Amino acid sequence: MNYTNKMLRDGALKGKNIVVTGGGSGLGKSMTKYFLELGAKVAITSRNFEKLKTTAKELEDETGSVCLPLQCDVRHYDQVEAMRDQVLDAFGTVDILLNNAAGNFISPTERLSANAFDTIIDIVLKGTKNCTLAFGKHWIDTKYENTVVLNIVTTYAWTGSAYVVPSATAKAGVLALTRSLAVEWAKYGMRFNAIAPGPFPTKGAWDRLLPGELKEKFDLAKRVPLKRVGDHQELANLAAYLVSDFAAYVNGEVVTLDGGEWLKGAGQFNLLEEVPSEMWDMLEAMIRSKKNK
Ligand code: COA
């Protein structure tokens, strides 16, 4: 099995203009690269313009498509509007918004200052809201249809998670935004979907979520029923499909891509995976012996 193969046919995103927030590194960069390979023009945004410029140049050289770096802190609506206007000036239209920019770190919640909590909410929830509102209003005003918003959430958006409480709170909000607008703004020709990725190694996230020795202590691959972490191309394949016209009837969906990780933690008896197969004869005999008592 080769799960690193590229899924869509050549030119599948030709004619599509895409904005990827947080596109300068990590998963945002991997998805951007695949969109460019499929023929799209992509604007990438983040706070770090130098990093963006380097990434854009690298991806243009690799793919031969147009990648536009634009500085934007998604926490500020005026910066988001300015970014939107710059993309429109450069590309003429925007068809797809990928809300990928995020911030997260592990911490006991009682150690967080109010500002630390706000910082994550502002990047993740307010940032996604800012971009969605800026592009959504523009699409409505100009009657520009067949547009797509794809949001990146996480599997703990619906379960919650200790030690990443601001992120869990914010991602739950993003999930609600996705599903709400999938209904409300469908009449304007917009689709809203989300992806909930499991463990996909990136330097930015893993240095904040599994710093130092924690990487060795908590091997995330072991938590996944499929016993491996995700490959960036697998996420890029799903993202490209969901933003493409092939997914024209997919609206309001959140697709989990985690090798079964969150369900493994959810099932009350899933820990019986640890019971060696030879022990089941004895366990069965014990259970059956109770029947007639
Ligand atoms: N534990 C507790 N508090 C922390 C912290 C930590 N590890 N890291 C930052 N903070 C606090 C800061 O002390 C500050 O609060 P204060 O003003 O009350 O002291 C607040 O969080 C904001 O931090 P600051 O560094 O000023 O914000 P920033 O906007 O420069 O950075 C972060 C935002 C903290 C989210 C930073 O990690 C970041 O830029 N992340 C983006 C990339 C990322 O997180 N990728 C992973 C995505 S899954």
Short mmCIF file of C-alpha atoms and ligand atoms in Angstrom, two decimals:
data_model
loop_
_atom_site.label_atom_id
_atom_site.label_comp_id
_atom_site.label_asym_id
_atom_site.label_seq_id
_atom_site.Cartn_x
_atom_site.Cartn_y
_atom_site.Cartn_z
CA MET A 1 0.00 0.00 0.00
CA ASN A 2 1.30 3.43 -0.85
CA TYR A 3 -0.59 6.09 1.07
CA THR A 4 1.79 8.85 -0.05
CA ASN A 5 0.48 8.78 -3.63
CA LYS A 6 -1.15 11.92 -4.98
CA MET A 7 -4.87 11.45 -5.41
CA LEU A 8 -6.37 13.89 -7.88
CA ARG A 9 -5.74 14.10 -11.60
CA ASP A 10 -3.41 16.76 -13.04
CA GLY A 11 -5.04 20.17 -13.38
CA ALA A 12 -7.88 19.26 -10.99
CA LEU A 13 -7.66 22.70 -9.33
CA LYS A 14 -6.80 24.69 -12.45
CA GLY A 15 -8.61 28.05 -12.43
CA LYS A 16 -9.07 27.99 -8.64
CA ASN A 17 -7.64 30.81 -6.53
CA ILE A 18 -7.01 29.78 -2.97
CA VAL A 19 -6.06 31.49 0.30
CA VAL A 20 -4.31 29.36 2.91
CA THR A 21 -3.84 31.01 6.30
CA GLY A 22 -0.77 29.77 8.13
CA GLY A 23 0.50 28.53 4.77
CA GLY A 24 4.17 29.27 5.40
CA SER A 25 5.03 26.04 7.20
CA GLY A 26 3.81 22.70 8.48
CA LEU A 27 0.54 21.24 7.24
CA GLY A 28 -0.51 24.54 5.63
CA LYS A 29 2.60 24.42 3.47
CA SER A 30 2.02 20.78 2.50
CA MET A 31 -1.57 21.46 1.46
CA THR A 32 -0.49 24.59 -0.42
CA LYS A 33 2.13 22.62 -2.32
CA TYR A 34 -0.43 20.07 -3.50
CA PHE A 35 -2.94 22.77 -4.51
CA LEU A 36 -0.19 24.40 -6.60
CA GLU A 37 0.72 21.06 -8.16
CA LEU A 38 -2.93 20.65 -9.15
CA GLY A 39 -2.85 23.98 -10.99
CA ALA A 40 -4.33 26.42 -8.45
CA LYS A 41 -2.94 29.85 -7.60
CA VAL A 42 -2.42 30.12 -3.85
CA ALA A 43 -1.95 33.08 -1.51
CA ILE A 44 -0.29 32.08 1.76
CA THR A 45 -0.55 34.22 4.87
CA SER A 46 1.06 34.39 8.30
CA ARG A 47 2.66 36.87 10.65
CA ASN A 48 6.19 36.02 9.55
CA PHE A 49 6.65 37.60 6.13
CA GLU A 50 10.28 36.48 5.69
CA LYS A 51 9.30 32.84 6.19
CA LEU A 52 6.36 33.25 3.83
CA LYS A 53 8.53 34.72 1.10
CA THR A 54 11.00 31.84 1.36
CA THR A 55 8.20 29.27 1.26
CA ALA A 56 6.45 30.95 -1.68
CA LYS A 57 9.65 31.05 -3.73
CA GLU A 58 10.47 27.43 -2.90
CA LEU A 59 6.98 26.22 -3.84
CA GLU A 60 6.86 28.28 -7.05
CA ASP A 61 10.21 26.82 -8.11
CA GLU A 62 9.02 23.28 -7.31
CA THR A 63 5.58 23.47 -8.88
CA GLY A 64 5.72 26.19 -11.57
CA SER A 65 2.49 27.73 -10.22
CA VAL A 66 1.84 31.11 -8.61
CA CYS A 67 2.24 31.38 -4.81
CA LEU A 68 1.69 34.82 -3.29
CA PRO A 69 3.05 35.56 0.21
CA LEU A 70 0.96 38.04 2.24
CA GLN A 71 1.62 39.13 5.79
CA CYS A 72 -1.49 38.99 7.94
CA ASP A 73 -2.23 38.42 11.61
CA VAL A 74 -5.63 36.77 11.42
CA ARG A 75 -6.48 38.07 14.91
CA HIS A 76 -7.03 41.56 13.48
CA TYR A 77 -10.00 42.14 11.18
CA ASP A 78 -8.45 45.19 9.50
CA GLN A 79 -5.40 43.11 8.54
CA VAL A 80 -7.64 40.33 7.21
CA GLU A 81 -9.60 42.77 5.05
CA ALA A 82 -6.36 44.28 3.76
CA MET A 83 -5.05 40.78 2.95
CA ARG A 84 -8.30 39.92 1.15
CA ASP A 85 -8.06 43.09 -0.95
CA GLN A 86 -4.44 42.35 -1.84
CA VAL A 87 -5.32 38.81 -3.00
CA LEU A 88 -8.23 40.16 -5.03
CA ASP A 89 -5.94 42.75 -6.63
CA ALA A 90 -3.45 40.04 -7.55
CA PHE A 91 -5.78 37.18 -8.55
CA GLY A 92 -9.03 38.97 -9.47
CA THR A 93 -11.16 36.45 -7.58
CA VAL A 94 -10.85 34.03 -4.68
CA ASP A 95 -12.67 30.68 -4.81
CA ILE A 96 -11.42 28.88 -1.72
CA LEU A 97 -10.46 29.84 1.83
CA LEU A 98 -8.54 27.34 3.93
CA ASN A 99 -8.58 28.41 7.58
CA ASN A 100 -5.48 26.59 8.73
CA ALA A 101 -3.68 29.15 10.94
CA ALA A 102 -3.63 27.96 14.54
CA GLY A 103 -1.84 28.34 17.83
CA ASN A 104 -1.56 25.81 20.64
CA PHE A 105 0.64 24.66 23.49
CA ILE A 106 0.20 22.26 26.38
CA SER A 107 -0.35 23.67 29.85
CA PRO A 108 -2.35 22.99 33.00
CA THR A 109 -5.19 25.48 32.63
CA GLU A 110 -4.62 27.03 36.06
CA ARG A 111 -1.15 28.10 34.91
CA LEU A 112 -2.56 30.12 32.02
CA SER A 113 -2.94 33.88 32.25
CA ALA A 114 -6.15 35.34 30.87
CA ASN A 115 -4.08 36.68 28.01
CA ALA A 116 -2.58 33.26 27.23
CA PHE A 117 -6.09 31.77 26.98
CA ASP A 118 -7.22 34.70 24.81
CA THR A 119 -4.22 34.36 22.52
CA ILE A 120 -5.22 30.86 21.43
CA ILE A 121 -8.91 31.72 21.14
CA ASP A 122 -7.98 34.80 19.11
CA ILE A 123 -5.78 32.96 16.63
CA VAL A 124 -7.98 29.90 16.21
CA LEU A 125 -11.59 31.01 16.66
CA LYS A 126 -11.45 34.75 16.05
CA GLY A 127 -8.97 34.27 13.20
CA THR A 128 -11.21 31.75 11.48
CA LYS A 129 -14.23 33.99 12.06
CA ASN A 130 -12.37 37.06 10.73
CA CYS A 131 -11.32 35.36 7.50
CA THR A 132 -14.68 33.67 7.00
CA LEU A 133 -16.53 36.94 7.49
CA ALA A 134 -14.21 38.97 5.27
CA PHE A 135 -14.39 36.54 2.35
CA GLY A 136 -18.00 35.51 2.96
CA LYS A 137 -19.26 39.10 2.88
CA HIS A 138 -17.25 39.76 -0.26
CA TRP A 139 -18.66 36.69 -2.00
CA ILE A 140 -22.19 37.67 -1.03
CA ASP A 141 -21.74 41.31 -2.11
CA THR A 142 -20.29 40.36 -5.49
CA LYS A 143 -22.66 37.38 -5.98
CA TYR A 144 -19.59 35.20 -6.57
CA GLU A 145 -20.67 31.57 -6.23
CA ASN A 146 -19.17 28.06 -6.08
CA THR A 147 -16.89 29.05 -3.23
CA VAL A 148 -15.54 26.86 -0.46
CA VAL A 149 -14.38 27.36 3.11
CA LEU A 150 -12.37 24.50 4.58
CA ASN A 151 -11.55 24.65 8.28
CA ILE A 152 -8.96 22.62 10.14
CA VAL A 153 -10.26 21.44 13.50
CA THR A 154 -9.18 18.53 15.68
CA THR A 155 -10.76 15.38 17.07
CA TYR A 156 -10.93 16.95 20.53
CA ALA A 157 -13.22 19.66 19.11
CA TRP A 158 -16.14 17.39 20.11
CA THR A 159 -14.63 15.46 23.04
CA GLY A 160 -12.70 18.32 24.63
CA SER A 161 -9.20 17.66 25.94
CA ALA A 162 -7.37 18.37 29.16
CA TYR A 163 -4.16 20.44 28.98
CA VAL A 164 -5.08 22.12 25.66
CA VAL A 165 -8.27 23.72 26.92
CA PRO A 166 -8.07 27.03 25.01
CA SER A 167 -7.48 25.12 21.78
CA ALA A 168 -10.32 22.67 22.51
CA THR A 169 -12.65 25.57 23.30
CA ALA A 170 -11.71 27.44 20.15
CA LYS A 171 -11.84 24.42 17.83
CA ALA A 172 -15.31 23.52 19.15
CA GLY A 173 -16.35 27.00 18.11
CA VAL A 174 -14.83 26.55 14.66
CA LEU A 175 -16.74 23.30 14.27
CA ALA A 176 -20.00 25.05 15.19
CA LEU A 177 -19.19 27.86 12.75
CA THR A 178 -18.55 25.32 9.99
CA ARG A 179 -21.82 23.47 10.47
CA SER A 180 -23.90 26.60 11.02
CA LEU A 181 -22.73 28.43 7.92
CA ALA A 182 -22.92 25.25 5.82
CA VAL A 183 -26.66 25.69 6.19
CA GLU A 184 -27.04 29.47 6.33
CA TRP A 185 -24.74 30.45 3.46
CA ALA A 186 -25.41 27.54 1.10
CA LYS A 187 -27.91 29.84 -0.60
CA TYR A 188 -24.99 32.07 -1.62
CA GLY A 189 -23.21 29.19 -3.31
CA MET A 190 -20.74 28.52 -0.50
CA ARG A 191 -19.77 25.13 0.95
CA PHE A 192 -18.30 24.73 4.43
CA ASN A 193 -16.43 21.65 5.56
CA ALA A 194 -13.78 20.73 8.09
CA ILE A 195 -11.01 18.21 8.54
CA ALA A 196 -10.12 16.84 11.97
CA PRO A 197 -6.55 15.55 11.66
CA GLY A 198 -4.99 13.19 14.16
CA PRO A 199 -1.22 13.08 14.65
CA PHE A 200 0.57 14.50 11.60
CA PRO A 201 4.09 15.44 12.68
CA THR A 202 5.11 19.05 12.09
CA LYS A 203 7.90 20.91 13.82
CA GLY A 204 5.75 23.87 14.94
CA ALA A 205 3.03 21.82 16.59
CA TRP A 206 5.15 19.00 18.01
CA ASP A 207 7.67 21.30 19.65
CA ARG A 208 4.74 22.90 21.50
CA LEU A 209 2.67 19.79 22.14
CA LEU A 210 5.41 17.24 22.85
CA PRO A 211 8.46 19.25 23.91
CA GLY A 212 11.75 17.63 24.91
CA GLU A 213 11.52 14.14 26.34
CA LEU A 214 7.74 13.98 26.00
CA LYS A 215 8.27 12.96 22.36
CA GLU A 216 9.90 9.70 23.49
CA LYS A 217 7.61 9.23 26.49
CA PHE A 218 4.35 9.54 24.58
CA ASP A 219 4.77 7.87 21.22
CA LEU A 220 1.63 9.09 19.47
CA ALA A 221 1.83 6.37 16.82
CA LYS A 222 1.18 3.78 19.55
CA ARG A 223 -2.17 5.42 20.36
CA VAL A 224 -3.38 4.96 16.80
CA PRO A 225 -5.09 1.65 15.93
CA LEU A 226 -3.31 1.75 12.56
CA LYS A 227 -0.02 2.10 14.50
CA ARG A 228 1.39 5.01 12.58
CA VAL A 229 1.18 8.77 12.31
CA GLY A 230 -0.31 10.44 9.25
CA ASP A 231 1.62 11.42 6.16
CA HIS A 232 1.21 15.03 5.00
CA GLN A 233 0.17 13.90 1.53
CA GLU A 234 -2.80 12.04 3.01
CA LEU A 235 -4.08 15.27 4.50
CA ALA A 236 -3.29 17.21 1.31
CA ASN A 237 -5.24 14.63 -0.73
CA LEU A 238 -8.34 15.02 1.45
CA ALA A 239 -8.09 18.82 1.52
CA ALA A 240 -7.70 19.00 -2.26
CA TYR A 241 -10.72 16.74 -2.74
CA LEU A 242 -12.89 18.74 -0.32
CA VAL A 243 -12.10 22.09 -1.95
CA SER A 244 -12.44 20.71 -5.48
CA ASP A 245 -15.62 20.50 -7.55
CA PHE A 246 -15.50 16.70 -7.04
CA ALA A 247 -16.85 17.43 -3.56
CA ALA A 248 -19.61 19.76 -4.81
CA TYR A 249 -22.25 17.87 -2.77
CA VAL A 250 -20.21 17.63 0.43
CA ASN A 251 -21.35 20.42 2.74
CA GLY A 252 -21.29 20.73 6.53
CA GLU A 253 -19.13 17.65 6.93
CA VAL A 254 -16.20 17.15 9.27
CA VAL A 255 -13.91 14.39 8.09
CA THR A 256 -11.75 12.71 10.70
CA LEU A 257 -8.32 11.63 9.46
CA ASP A 258 -6.63 10.03 12.44
CA GLY A 259 -6.19 6.29 11.86
CA GLY A 260 -8.95 5.66 14.44
CA GLU A 261 -7.06 7.46 17.24
CA TRP A 262 -9.88 9.28 19.01
CA LEU A 263 -12.26 6.33 18.92
CA LYS A 264 -9.61 4.16 20.52
CA GLY A 265 -9.60 6.51 23.48
CA ALA A 266 -13.40 6.70 23.53
CA GLY A 267 -14.57 3.08 23.70
CA GLN A 268 -14.87 1.99 27.35
CA PHE A 269 -13.53 -1.51 26.69
CA ASN A 270 -11.00 -0.68 23.98
CA LEU A 271 -8.26 -1.30 26.54
CA LEU A 272 -8.98 -5.04 26.19
CA GLU A 273 -6.74 -4.79 23.13
CA GLU A 274 -3.97 -5.41 25.70
CA VAL A 275 -5.32 -8.86 26.64
CA PRO A 276 -3.14 -11.55 24.97
CA SER A 277 -5.11 -13.84 22.64
CA GLU A 278 -4.24 -16.99 24.66
CA MET A 279 -5.91 -15.46 27.71
CA TRP A 280 -9.29 -15.31 25.98
CA ASP A 281 -9.88 -19.09 26.45
CA MET A 282 -9.58 -18.66 30.21
CA LEU A 283 -11.66 -15.47 30.26
CA GLU A 284 -14.40 -17.10 28.19
CA ALA A 285 -14.50 -20.09 30.53
CA MET A 286 -14.78 -17.79 33.55
CA ILE A 287 -17.63 -15.80 31.99
CA ARG A 288 -19.51 -18.91 30.85
CA SER A 289 -19.16 -20.51 34.29
CA LYS A 290 -21.19 -17.64 35.77
CA LYS A 291 -24.19 -18.38 33.54
CA ASN A 292 -25.87 -20.99 35.70
CA LYS A 293 -25.19 -19.41 39.09
N1 COA B 1 2.61 28.38 28.89
C1 COA B 1 1.87 29.33 29.48
N2 COA B 1 1.66 30.56 28.92
C2 COA B 1 2.23 30.80 27.72
C3 COA B 1 3.03 29.84 27.06
C4 COA B 1 3.22 28.58 27.71
N3 COA B 1 3.95 27.61 27.14
N4 COA B 1 3.45 30.38 25.89
C5 COA B 1 2.92 31.62 25.82
N5 COA B 1 2.21 31.89 26.92
C6 COA B 1 1.49 33.11 27.24
C7 COA B 1 2.41 34.32 27.30
O1 COA B 1 3.09 34.42 28.55
C8 COA B 1 1.41 35.45 27.07
O2 COA B 1 0.64 35.70 28.20
P1 COA B 1 0.99 36.97 29.21
O3 COA B 1 0.96 38.19 28.35
O4 COA B 1 -0.10 36.93 30.23
O5 COA B 1 2.36 36.69 29.77
C9 COA B 1 0.43 34.83 26.08
O6 COA B 1 0.57 33.42 26.20
C10 COA B 1 0.72 35.22 24.65
O7 COA B 1 2.04 34.83 24.35
P2 COA B 1 2.91 35.60 23.25
O8 COA B 1 4.20 34.87 23.09
O9 COA B 1 2.96 37.06 23.56
O10 COA B 1 1.95 35.45 21.98
P3 COA B 1 2.28 35.30 20.47
O11 COA B 1 1.13 35.81 19.75
O12 COA B 1 3.63 35.85 20.14
O13 COA B 1 2.42 33.69 20.28
C11 COA B 1 1.63 31.44 20.69
C12 COA B 1 1.31 32.86 20.27
C13 COA B 1 1.97 31.45 22.18
C14 COA B 1 0.43 30.56 20.42
C15 COA B 1 2.88 30.89 19.95
O14 COA B 1 3.16 29.59 20.40
C16 COA B 1 2.66 30.87 18.45
O15 COA B 1 2.95 31.88 17.79
N6 COA B 1 2.16 29.77 17.90
C17 COA B 1 1.80 29.66 16.49
C18 COA B 1 2.18 28.36 15.93
C19 COA B 1 1.59 27.20 16.66
O16 COA B 1 1.18 27.27 17.78
N7 COA B 1 1.58 26.09 16.01
C20 COA B 1 0.99 24.91 16.54
C21 COA B 1 -0.39 24.83 16.04
S1 COA B 1 -1.12 23.31 16.54
#
